[in-house]
């Protein structure tokens, strides 16, 4: 260890820390301009029912085309937007755009929108959602609100109240990235979730029979609780076949489509996805 922390290394290390802080500040500054300069865009990724090959929902995923740096991943700028509180405004923008876009899709297709914990704390999320639905004329049951476990852990009682308000509006609630955090099973019966989304970390390890066993167990639990389940991050026909054999049928992943611009969605709705195996088999 002593060697790794030698002077030369340390200097380089601290310089890169400094660069990191600098680029973070720059992103923060640029992000403030991004909204007004129209650099943000919402892409959509289908959730496919593999019994029919049809998309039944699309997840809205934010994209930022930075004028000089090109595309910046939401995994980079969302945490900064959360730290600075900008996510409240950005999140509201995404919600309104997604509701407006989805209003032009067939009635049986839902749209899923990601929400950060801060949006629940810093704004009246029920009002924000009610307004977005009213102005887009999207039926409440076509909107899925995706939250992660961090929301459930913080301010549990307050969150529970808001969730019940949202459920009363008719909006659907989805627990995202399931299995990556604390994943206390008690959330599943305490909170009115309609859906859980299994994180793609499980799919990556699908060769390990234990990973498949965990997914299958969660599937049975979800079924008994009358909660639907999506598996995220399916990239290969082999992964799909393993999940299909276990009776899992709601799938999201690059195998079907990467997140795509609005202009490509109608075609994905019109033409069913090709399945890599025969349905008759
Ligand atoms: P998420 O909500 O879990 O979204 C799924 C992420 O997995 C997306 O990454 C999607 O492109 C990626 N993905 C889907 N299928 C596959 C696959 O088969 N393989 C691989 N390797 N990846 C796959 P993306 O678009 O980069 O978004 C990352 C995260 O950023 C999201 O994770 C979400 O937590 C956050 N995010 C994106 N848009 C928003 C937003 O509008 N608001 C908030 N609060 N967060 C957002
Ligand atoms: Mg999500
Ligand atoms: Mg997820
Ligand atoms: Mg995530």
CSV table of C-alpha atoms and ligand atoms in Angstrom, one decimal:
chain,number,residue,atom,x,y,z
A,1,UNK,CA,0.0,0.0,0.0
A,2,UNK,CA,2.8,2.3,0.9
A,3,UNK,CA,4.0,2.2,-2.6
A,4,UNK,CA,0.7,2.9,-4.1
A,5,UNK,CA,0.5,6.0,-2.0
A,6,UNK,CA,3.9,7.3,-3.0
A,7,UNK,CA,4.3,10.9,-3.8
A,8,UNK,CA,4.0,10.7,-7.5
A,9,UNK,CA,0.9,8.7,-7.3
A,10,UNK,CA,-0.6,11.0,-4.7
A,11,UNK,CA,-0.1,14.1,-6.8
A,12,UNK,CA,-1.7,12.5,-9.8
A,13,UNK,CA,-4.5,11.2,-7.7
A,14,UNK,CA,-5.3,14.6,-6.2
A,15,UNK,CA,-5.0,16.3,-9.6
A,16,UNK,CA,-7.6,13.9,-11.0
A,17,UNK,CA,-9.9,14.5,-8.0
A,18,UNK,CA,-9.6,18.2,-8.8
A,19,UNK,CA,-10.4,17.6,-12.4
A,20,UNK,CA,-13.4,15.6,-11.3
A,21,UNK,CA,-14.7,18.4,-9.1
A,22,UNK,CA,-14.1,20.9,-11.9
A,23,UNK,CA,-16.0,18.9,-14.5
A,24,UNK,CA,-18.8,18.4,-12.0
A,25,UNK,CA,-19.1,22.1,-11.5
A,26,UNK,CA,-19.0,22.6,-15.3
A,27,UNK,CA,-21.8,20.0,-15.8
A,28,UNK,CA,-23.8,21.9,-13.1
A,29,UNK,CA,-23.4,25.2,-14.9
A,30,UNK,CA,-24.2,23.7,-18.3
A,31,UNK,CA,-27.2,21.8,-17.0
A,32,UNK,CA,-28.8,25.0,-16.0
A,33,UNK,CA,-28.6,26.2,-19.6
A,34,UNK,CA,-29.6,22.8,-21.0
A,35,UNK,CA,-33.3,23.2,-20.3
A,36,UNK,CA,-33.7,26.7,-21.8
A,37,UNK,CA,-31.4,25.8,-24.8
A,38,UNK,CA,-33.5,22.8,-25.6
A,39,UNK,CA,-30.6,20.3,-25.2
A,40,UNK,CA,-32.7,17.7,-23.3
A,41,UNK,CA,-34.6,15.0,-25.0
A,42,UNK,CA,-36.7,12.1,-23.8
A,43,UNK,CA,-36.0,8.7,-25.4
A,44,UNK,CA,-38.2,5.7,-24.9
A,45,UNK,CA,-37.5,2.0,-24.3
A,46,UNK,CA,-40.2,-0.6,-24.8
A,47,UNK,CA,-41.3,-3.1,-22.2
A,48,UNK,CA,-42.3,-6.2,-24.2
A,49,UNK,CA,-44.8,-8.9,-23.3
A,50,UNK,CA,-43.1,-11.9,-24.8
A,51,UNK,CA,-46.3,-13.9,-25.0
A,52,UNK,CA,-47.4,-11.6,-27.8
A,53,UNK,CA,-44.2,-9.8,-28.8
A,54,UNK,CA,-46.0,-6.5,-28.2
A,55,UNK,CA,-44.8,-3.5,-26.3
A,56,UNK,CA,-47.2,-2.7,-23.4
A,57,UNK,CA,-45.3,0.3,-22.0
A,58,UNK,CA,-42.3,2.6,-22.8
A,59,UNK,CA,-39.9,3.9,-20.2
A,60,UNK,CA,-39.0,7.6,-20.6
A,61,UNK,CA,-35.2,8.0,-20.3
A,62,UNK,CA,-33.7,11.4,-20.3
A,63,UNK,CA,-31.0,12.3,-22.8
A,64,UNK,CA,-28.7,15.3,-22.9
A,65,UNK,CA,-26.9,16.4,-26.0
A,66,UNK,CA,-24.3,18.7,-24.7
A,67,UNK,CA,-23.3,21.4,-27.3
A,68,UNK,CA,-19.5,20.6,-27.1
A,69,UNK,CA,-19.2,17.4,-25.2
A,70,UNK,CA,-21.9,15.5,-27.1
A,71,UNK,CA,-24.1,13.0,-25.4
A,72,UNK,CA,-23.8,12.9,-21.5
A,73,UNK,CA,-25.2,9.8,-19.7
A,74,UNK,CA,-28.0,10.3,-17.2
A,75,UNK,CA,-25.9,8.2,-14.8
A,76,UNK,CA,-23.5,11.2,-14.8
A,77,UNK,CA,-25.8,14.2,-14.8
A,78,UNK,CA,-28.8,12.9,-12.8
A,79,UNK,CA,-26.8,12.6,-9.6
A,80,UNK,CA,-25.6,16.2,-10.1
A,81,UNK,CA,-29.1,17.4,-10.8
A,82,UNK,CA,-30.2,15.7,-7.6
A,83,UNK,CA,-27.4,17.3,-5.5
A,84,UNK,CA,-28.2,20.7,-6.8
A,85,UNK,CA,-32.0,20.4,-6.6
A,86,UNK,CA,-32.3,21.0,-10.4
A,87,UNK,CA,-33.9,17.6,-10.7
A,88,UNK,CA,-37.1,19.1,-9.5
A,89,UNK,CA,-37.4,21.3,-12.5
A,90,UNK,CA,-35.9,18.8,-14.9
A,91,UNK,CA,-38.1,16.0,-13.6
A,92,UNK,CA,-41.2,18.1,-14.1
A,93,UNK,CA,-40.1,18.8,-17.7
A,94,UNK,CA,-39.6,15.1,-18.4
A,95,UNK,CA,-43.0,14.2,-16.9
A,96,UNK,CA,-44.8,16.8,-19.0
A,97,UNK,CA,-43.0,15.8,-22.1
A,98,UNK,CA,-43.6,12.0,-21.5
A,99,UNK,CA,-47.3,12.6,-20.8
A,100,UNK,CA,-47.7,14.7,-23.9
A,101,UNK,CA,-45.9,12.1,-26.0
A,102,UNK,CA,-47.8,9.1,-24.6
A,103,UNK,CA,-51.2,10.9,-25.2
A,104,UNK,CA,-50.6,10.3,-28.9
A,105,UNK,CA,-50.1,6.5,-28.5
A,106,UNK,CA,-52.8,3.9,-28.4
A,107,UNK,CA,-54.8,3.7,-25.2
A,108,UNK,CA,-53.4,0.3,-24.1
A,109,UNK,CA,-49.8,1.6,-24.0
A,110,UNK,CA,-48.4,3.1,-20.8
A,111,UNK,CA,-45.5,5.4,-20.2
A,112,UNK,CA,-43.1,5.0,-17.2
A,113,UNK,CA,-41.4,8.0,-15.8
A,114,UNK,CA,-38.5,8.0,-13.3
A,115,UNK,CA,-38.7,10.1,-10.2
A,116,UNK,CA,-35.9,11.0,-7.8
A,117,UNK,CA,-36.5,11.0,-4.0
A,118,UNK,CA,-35.9,14.8,-3.9
A,119,UNK,CA,-38.8,15.4,-6.2
A,120,UNK,CA,-41.0,13.8,-3.6
A,121,UNK,CA,-39.5,15.9,-0.8
A,122,UNK,CA,-39.1,19.3,-2.5
A,123,UNK,CA,-42.3,19.5,-4.5
A,124,UNK,CA,-45.9,18.5,-4.2
A,125,UNK,CA,-45.6,15.5,-6.5
A,126,UNK,CA,-49.4,14.9,-6.5
A,127,UNK,CA,-50.1,18.4,-7.8
A,128,UNK,CA,-47.3,18.2,-10.3
A,129,UNK,CA,-48.7,14.9,-11.7
A,130,UNK,CA,-52.3,16.0,-11.6
A,131,UNK,CA,-51.4,19.0,-13.7
A,132,UNK,CA,-49.3,17.0,-16.2
A,133,UNK,CA,-52.2,14.6,-16.7
A,134,UNK,CA,-54.7,17.4,-17.1
A,135,UNK,CA,-52.7,19.4,-19.6
A,136,UNK,CA,-51.8,16.3,-21.7
A,137,UNK,CA,-55.2,14.6,-21.3
A,138,UNK,CA,-53.4,11.4,-20.5
A,139,UNK,CA,-55.5,8.9,-18.5
A,140,UNK,CA,-54.0,8.5,-15.1
A,141,UNK,CA,-53.8,4.7,-15.4
A,142,UNK,CA,-51.5,5.1,-18.4
A,143,UNK,CA,-48.8,6.7,-16.3
A,144,UNK,CA,-46.4,4.6,-14.3
A,145,UNK,CA,-44.3,6.4,-11.6
A,146,UNK,CA,-41.0,4.7,-11.1
A,147,UNK,CA,-39.2,5.1,-7.8
A,148,UNK,CA,-36.3,3.4,-6.2
A,149,UNK,CA,-36.0,2.1,-2.7
A,150,UNK,CA,-34.3,5.3,-1.5
A,151,UNK,CA,-37.7,7.0,-1.6
A,152,UNK,CA,-39.2,4.2,0.4
A,153,UNK,CA,-36.5,4.3,3.1
A,154,UNK,CA,-36.6,8.0,3.6
A,155,UNK,CA,-39.6,9.6,5.2
A,156,UNK,CA,-41.4,6.4,5.2
A,157,UNK,CA,-44.7,7.6,6.7
A,158,UNK,CA,-44.9,10.7,4.5
A,159,UNK,CA,-44.0,8.7,1.4
A,160,UNK,CA,-46.7,6.2,2.2
A,161,UNK,CA,-49.3,9.0,2.3
A,162,UNK,CA,-48.2,10.4,-1.0
A,163,UNK,CA,-48.2,6.9,-2.6
A,164,UNK,CA,-51.8,6.4,-1.5
A,165,UNK,CA,-52.7,9.8,-2.9
A,166,UNK,CA,-51.1,8.8,-6.2
A,167,UNK,CA,-52.8,5.4,-6.2
A,168,UNK,CA,-56.1,7.2,-5.6
A,169,UNK,CA,-55.4,9.4,-8.7
A,170,UNK,CA,-55.3,6.2,-10.6
A,171,UNK,CA,-51.5,6.4,-11.4
A,172,UNK,CA,-49.5,3.2,-11.2
A,173,UNK,CA,-46.5,2.8,-9.0
A,174,UNK,CA,-43.4,0.9,-9.9
A,175,UNK,CA,-40.4,0.0,-7.7
A,176,UNK,CA,-37.3,0.3,-9.9
A,177,UNK,CA,-34.0,-1.4,-9.6
A,178,UNK,CA,-35.4,-4.0,-7.3
A,179,UNK,CA,-32.7,-6.1,-5.6
A,180,UNK,CA,-29.9,-3.6,-5.7
A,181,UNK,CA,-30.6,-1.8,-2.4
A,182,UNK,CA,-32.1,-3.0,0.9
A,183,UNK,CA,-35.0,-4.7,-0.8
A,184,UNK,CA,-36.8,-5.3,2.3
A,185,UNK,CA,-39.8,-7.5,1.4
A,186,UNK,CA,-41.9,-5.6,3.8
A,187,UNK,CA,-42.0,-2.7,1.3
A,188,UNK,CA,-44.0,-4.9,-1.0
A,189,UNK,CA,-47.0,-5.2,1.2
A,190,UNK,CA,-46.7,-1.9,3.0
A,191,UNK,CA,-46.6,0.2,-0.2
A,192,UNK,CA,-49.2,0.1,-2.9
A,193,UNK,CA,-46.9,-0.9,-5.7
A,194,UNK,CA,-48.4,-2.2,-9.0
A,195,UNK,CA,-45.1,-3.3,-10.4
A,196,UNK,CA,-41.5,-4.2,-9.6
A,197,UNK,CA,-38.6,-4.0,-11.9
A,198,UNK,CA,-35.9,-6.5,-11.4
A,199,UNK,CA,-32.5,-4.8,-11.8
A,200,UNK,CA,-30.3,-5.9,-14.7
A,201,UNK,CA,-27.6,-6.9,-12.3
A,202,UNK,CA,-29.5,-10.2,-11.9
A,203,UNK,CA,-29.7,-10.7,-15.6
A,204,UNK,CA,-25.9,-10.2,-16.0
A,205,UNK,CA,-25.4,-13.2,-13.7
A,206,UNK,CA,-28.1,-15.3,-15.2
A,207,UNK,CA,-25.6,-18.1,-15.9
A,208,UNK,CA,-25.4,-18.6,-12.2
A,209,UNK,CA,-28.4,-20.8,-11.3
A,210,UNK,CA,-28.7,-18.9,-8.0
A,211,UNK,CA,-29.4,-15.7,-9.8
A,212,UNK,CA,-32.3,-17.3,-11.8
A,213,UNK,CA,-33.6,-18.8,-8.5
A,214,UNK,CA,-33.7,-15.3,-6.9
A,215,UNK,CA,-35.6,-13.9,-9.9
A,216,UNK,CA,-38.0,-16.8,-9.9
A,217,UNK,CA,-38.7,-16.5,-6.2
A,218,UNK,CA,-39.4,-12.8,-6.6
A,219,UNK,CA,-41.7,-13.6,-9.5
A,220,UNK,CA,-43.8,-16.0,-7.3
A,221,UNK,CA,-43.9,-13.5,-4.5
A,222,UNK,CA,-45.0,-10.8,-6.9
A,223,UNK,CA,-47.7,-13.0,-8.3
A,224,UNK,CA,-49.1,-13.8,-4.9
A,225,UNK,CA,-49.1,-10.1,-4.0
A,226,UNK,CA,-50.8,-9.3,-7.3
A,227,UNK,CA,-47.9,-7.1,-8.4
A,228,UNK,CA,-46.6,-7.3,-11.9
A,229,UNK,CA,-42.9,-7.8,-12.6
A,230,UNK,CA,-40.6,-6.6,-15.3
A,231,UNK,CA,-37.1,-7.9,-15.8
A,232,UNK,CA,-34.7,-5.2,-17.0
A,233,UNK,CA,-31.4,-5.5,-19.0
A,234,UNK,CA,-32.1,-8.6,-21.2
A,235,UNK,CA,-29.6,-8.5,-24.0
A,236,UNK,CA,-29.4,-12.0,-25.4
A,237,UNK,CA,-31.8,-14.7,-26.7
A,238,UNK,CA,-30.2,-17.1,-24.2
A,239,UNK,CA,-31.1,-14.8,-21.3
A,240,UNK,CA,-34.6,-14.4,-22.6
A,241,UNK,CA,-35.1,-18.2,-23.0
A,242,UNK,CA,-34.1,-18.8,-19.4
A,243,UNK,CA,-36.6,-16.2,-18.1
A,244,UNK,CA,-39.3,-17.4,-20.5
A,245,UNK,CA,-38.9,-21.0,-19.3
A,246,UNK,CA,-39.6,-19.7,-15.7
A,247,UNK,CA,-42.8,-18.0,-16.8
A,248,UNK,CA,-41.5,-14.5,-16.8
A,249,UNK,CA,-43.1,-12.5,-19.6
A,250,UNK,CA,-42.5,-8.8,-19.2
A,251,UNK,CA,-39.1,-7.9,-20.5
A,252,UNK,CA,-37.1,-4.7,-21.1
A,253,UNK,CA,-33.7,-4.7,-22.6
A,254,UNK,CA,-31.4,-4.1,-25.5
A,255,UNK,CA,-32.4,-7.4,-27.1
A,256,UNK,CA,-35.7,-5.8,-28.2
A,257,UNK,CA,-34.6,-2.1,-28.4
A,258,UNK,CA,-32.3,0.4,-26.9
A,259,UNK,CA,-34.0,3.6,-25.8
A,260,UNK,CA,-35.1,5.4,-29.0
A,261,UNK,CA,-36.4,8.8,-30.0
A,262,UNK,CA,-40.1,9.5,-30.1
A,263,UNK,CA,-40.2,9.2,-33.9
A,264,UNK,CA,-39.4,5.5,-33.7
A,265,UNK,CA,-42.1,4.5,-31.2
A,266,UNK,CA,-45.1,4.3,-33.4
A,267,UNK,CA,-43.4,1.6,-35.6
A,268,UNK,CA,-42.5,-0.4,-32.4
A,269,UNK,CA,-46.2,-0.2,-31.4
A,270,UNK,CA,-47.4,-1.2,-34.8
A,271,UNK,CA,-45.1,-4.1,-35.6
A,272,UNK,CA,-44.7,-6.8,-32.9
A,273,UNK,CA,-41.2,-7.7,-31.8
A,274,UNK,CA,-39.7,-10.9,-33.3
A,275,UNK,CA,-39.1,-13.4,-30.6
A,276,UNK,CA,-35.8,-15.4,-30.9
A,277,UNK,CA,-37.7,-18.7,-30.2
A,278,UNK,CA,-40.9,-20.2,-31.6
A,279,UNK,CA,-44.0,-19.6,-29.5
A,280,UNK,CA,-45.3,-23.0,-30.4
A,281,UNK,CA,-42.3,-24.7,-28.9
B,1,LIG,P1,-33.3,3.0,-14.8
B,1,LIG,O1,-34.5,3.8,-14.5
B,1,LIG,O2,-33.1,1.7,-14.1
B,1,LIG,O3,-33.4,2.8,-16.4
B,1,LIG,C1,-32.9,1.7,-17.1
B,1,LIG,C2,-31.5,1.9,-17.6
B,1,LIG,O4,-31.0,0.7,-18.1
B,1,LIG,C3,-31.4,2.9,-18.8
B,1,LIG,O5,-30.2,3.5,-18.7
B,1,LIG,C4,-31.4,1.9,-20.0
B,1,LIG,O6,-30.9,2.4,-21.1
B,1,LIG,C5,-30.6,0.8,-19.4
B,1,LIG,N1,-30.8,-0.5,-20.1
B,1,LIG,C6,-32.0,-1.0,-20.5
B,1,LIG,N2,-31.9,-2.2,-21.1
B,1,LIG,C7,-30.5,-2.5,-21.0
B,1,LIG,C8,-29.8,-3.6,-21.4
B,1,LIG,O7,-30.3,-4.6,-22.0
B,1,LIG,N3,-28.4,-3.5,-21.2
B,1,LIG,C9,-27.8,-2.5,-20.6
B,1,LIG,N4,-26.5,-2.5,-20.4
B,1,LIG,N5,-28.6,-1.4,-20.1
B,1,LIG,C10,-29.9,-1.4,-20.4
B,1,LIG,P2,-30.0,5.1,-18.9
B,1,LIG,O8,-31.0,5.6,-19.9
B,1,LIG,O9,-28.6,5.4,-19.1
B,1,LIG,O10,-30.5,5.7,-17.5
B,1,LIG,C11,-29.8,5.4,-16.3
B,1,LIG,C12,-30.6,5.8,-15.1
B,1,LIG,O11,-30.7,7.2,-15.1
B,1,LIG,C13,-32.0,5.3,-15.0
B,1,LIG,O12,-32.0,3.9,-14.6
B,1,LIG,C14,-32.6,6.2,-14.0
B,1,LIG,O13,-32.2,5.8,-12.7
B,1,LIG,C15,-31.9,7.5,-14.4
B,1,LIG,N6,-32.7,8.3,-15.2
B,1,LIG,C16,-32.9,8.4,-16.6
B,1,LIG,N7,-33.8,9.3,-16.9
B,1,LIG,C17,-34.3,9.8,-15.8
B,1,LIG,C18,-35.3,10.9,-15.5
B,1,LIG,O14,-35.9,11.4,-16.3
B,1,LIG,N8,-35.4,11.2,-14.2
B,1,LIG,C19,-34.7,10.6,-13.2
B,1,LIG,N9,-35.0,10.9,-11.9
B,1,LIG,N10,-33.8,9.6,-13.4
B,1,LIG,C20,-33.6,9.2,-14.7
B,2,LIG,MG1,-36.5,3.3,-14.4
B,3,LIG,MG1,-34.1,0.2,-13.4
B,4,LIG,MG1,-31.6,3.0,-12.1
